[in-house]
PDB file of C-alpha atoms in Angstrom:
ATOM      1  CA  MET A 114     108.708  97.466 120.758  1.00 86.00           C
ATOM      2  CA  GLU A 115     105.029  97.263 121.728  1.00 89.00           C
ATOM      3  CA  LEU A 116     103.993  96.555 118.137  1.00 88.00           C
ATOM      4  CA  ASN A 117     106.471  93.681 117.943  1.00 85.00           C
ATOM      5  CA  ASN A 118     105.139  92.256 121.206  1.00 88.00           C
ATOM      6  CA  LEU A 119     101.563  92.447 119.933  1.00 88.00           C
ATOM      7  CA  LEU A 120     102.439  90.722 116.682  1.00 84.00           C
ATOM      8  CA  LYS A 121     104.018  87.851 118.609  1.00 84.00           C
ATOM      9  CA  GLU A 122     100.664  87.081 120.224  1.00 87.00           C
ATOM     10  CA  GLU A 123      99.391  83.695 119.077  1.00 86.00           C
ATOM     11  CA  ARG A 124      95.856  85.075 118.706  1.00 88.00           C
ATOM     12  CA  LEU A 125      97.124  87.557 116.122  1.00 86.00           C
ATOM     13  CA  SER A 126      99.033  85.091 113.969  1.00 83.00           C
ATOM     14  CA  GLY A 127      97.963  85.503 110.382  1.00 82.00           C
ATOM     15  CA  ALA A 128      96.409  88.908 111.018  1.00 88.00           C
ATOM     16  CA  SER A 129      96.972  91.572 108.377  1.00 91.00           C
ATOM     17  CA  LEU A 130      98.736  94.736 109.498  1.00 94.00           C
ATOM     18  CA  LEU A 131      97.768  98.062 107.955  1.00 96.00           C
ATOM     19  CA  VAL A 132      99.615 101.152 109.147  1.00 96.00           C
ATOM     20  CA  LEU A 133      97.962 104.403 108.144  1.00 97.00           C
ATOM     21  CA  ALA A 134     100.757 106.989 108.034  1.00 97.00           C
ATOM     22  CA  ASN A 135      98.659 110.051 108.758  1.00 96.00           C
ATOM     23  CA  LYS A 136      99.593 113.707 108.265  1.00 96.00           C
ATOM     24  CA  GLN A 137     101.306 113.125 104.928  1.00 95.00           C
ATOM     25  CA  ASP A 138      99.935 116.536 103.905  1.00 93.00           C
ATOM     26  CA  ILE A 139     102.299 118.190 106.411  1.00 94.00           C
ATOM     27  CA  GLN A 140     105.853 119.037 105.370  1.00 94.00           C
ATOM     28  CA  GLY A 141     108.433 116.936 107.188  1.00 95.00           C
ATOM     29  CA  ALA A 142     106.169 113.948 107.832  1.00 95.00           C
ATOM     30  CA  LEU A 143     107.964 110.603 107.681  1.00 95.00           C
ATOM     31  CA  LYS A 144     107.295 108.769 104.430  1.00 95.00           C
ATOM     32  CA  PRO A 145     105.910 105.203 104.549  1.00 95.00           C
ATOM     33  CA  ALA A 146     109.319 103.692 103.701  1.00 94.00           C
ATOM     34  CA  GLU A 147     110.924 105.600 106.577  1.00 95.00           C
ATOM     35  CA  ILE A 148     108.216 104.416 108.955  1.00 95.00           C
ATOM     36  CA  ALA A 149     108.744 100.803 107.877  1.00 94.00           C
ATOM     37  CA  LYS A 150     112.431 101.191 108.675  1.00 93.00           C
ATOM     38  CA  VAL A 151     111.761 102.748 112.106  1.00 93.00           C
ATOM     39  CA  LEU A 152     109.260  99.988 112.951  1.00 92.00           C
ATOM     40  CA  ASN A 153     111.683  97.356 111.585  1.00 89.00           C
ATOM     41  CA  LEU A 154     108.879  95.731 109.614  1.00 89.00           C
ATOM     42  CA  ASP A 155     111.243  94.055 107.148  1.00 86.00           C
ATOM     43  CA  ALA A 156     112.555  91.895 110.001  1.00 84.00           C
ATOM     44  CA  MET A 157     109.053  90.655 110.764  1.00 81.00           C
ATOM     45  CA  ASP A 158     107.971  87.094 110.068  1.00 75.00           C
ATOM     46  CA  LYS A 159     107.804  86.758 106.280  1.00 78.00           C
ATOM     47  CA  THR A 160     104.360  85.131 106.469  1.00 78.00           C
ATOM     48  CA  ARG A 161     102.880  88.320 107.943  1.00 84.00           C
ATOM     49  CA  HIS A 162     101.058  90.525 105.441  1.00 91.00           C
ATOM     50  CA  TRP A 163     101.618  94.214 106.074  1.00 94.00           C
ATOM     51  CA  LYS A 164     101.432  97.534 104.295  1.00 96.00           C
ATOM     52  CA  ILE A 165     102.026 101.158 105.173  1.00 96.00           C
ATOM     53  CA  VAL A 166      99.868 103.670 103.340  1.00 97.00           C
ATOM     54  CA  GLY A 167     100.545 107.380 103.457  1.00 96.00           C
ATOM     55  CA  CYS A 168      97.348 109.276 104.124  1.00 96.00           C
ATOM     56  CA  SER A 169      95.793 112.455 105.360  1.00 96.00           C
ATOM     57  CA  ALA A 170      92.747 112.352 107.585  1.00 94.00           C
ATOM     58  CA  TYR A 171      92.239 116.022 106.718  1.00 93.00           C
ATOM     59  CA  THR A 172      92.027 115.541 102.941  1.00 94.00           C
ATOM     60  CA  GLY A 173      91.052 111.852 102.920  1.00 95.00           C
ATOM     61  CA  GLU A 174      93.911 111.022 100.555  1.00 96.00           C
ATOM     62  CA  GLY A 175      95.165 107.441 100.910  1.00 96.00           C
ATOM     63  CA  LEU A 176      92.400 106.200 103.190  1.00 96.00           C
ATOM     64  CA  VAL A 177      90.460 104.328 100.510  1.00 97.00           C
ATOM     65  CA  GLU A 178      93.700 102.832  99.170  1.00 97.00           C
ATOM     66  CA  GLY A 179      94.591 101.533 102.630  1.00 97.00           C
ATOM     67  CA  PHE A 180      91.223  99.987 103.339  1.00 97.00           C
ATOM     68  CA  ASP A 181      91.026  98.535  99.831  1.00 97.00           C
ATOM     69  CA  TRP A 182      94.349  96.778 100.445  1.00 96.00           C
ATOM     70  CA  LEU A 183      93.123  95.443 103.786  1.00 96.00           C
ATOM     71  CA  VAL A 184      89.878  94.072 102.344  1.00 94.00           C
ATOM     72  CA  GLN A 185      91.682  92.475  99.390  1.00 94.00           C
ATOM     73  CA  ASP A 186      94.361  90.964 101.635  1.00 92.00           C
ATOM     74  CA  ILE A 187      91.803  89.398 103.954  1.00 91.00           C
ATOM     75  CA  ALA A 188      89.628  88.253 101.043  1.00 90.00           C
ATOM     76  CA  SER A 189      92.604  86.551  99.392  1.00 88.00           C
ATOM     77  CA  ARG A 190      93.071  84.336 102.444  1.00 82.00           C
ATOM     78  CA  ILE A 191      89.464  83.372 103.169  1.00 81.00           C
ATOM     79  CA  TYR A 192      88.615  79.800 102.395  1.00 71.00           C
ATOM     80  CA  VAL A 193      85.022  79.226 101.356  1.00 62.00           C
ATOM     81  CA  LEU A 194      83.592  75.768 101.959  1.00 58.00           C
ATOM     82  CA  ASP A 195      80.696  74.668  99.759  1.00 58.00           C
TER      83      ASP A 195
END
């Protein structure tokens, strides 16, 4: 509920949303698709760019992938004026 309230803030319109689903190295951790369902991200405004990346802070797996997506998503929407 709090995430949905934050994303409704006018100041955050157009902001990319990256969810790092930590502890994927532990058995029983929710998978990214399950987290998206719990957070009801599919019902979010279709103009919002979001991604959930499974990761492990312990092993480092998935962290680079997540930040690469974030950088590419932001870069794809930057307008450069000459």
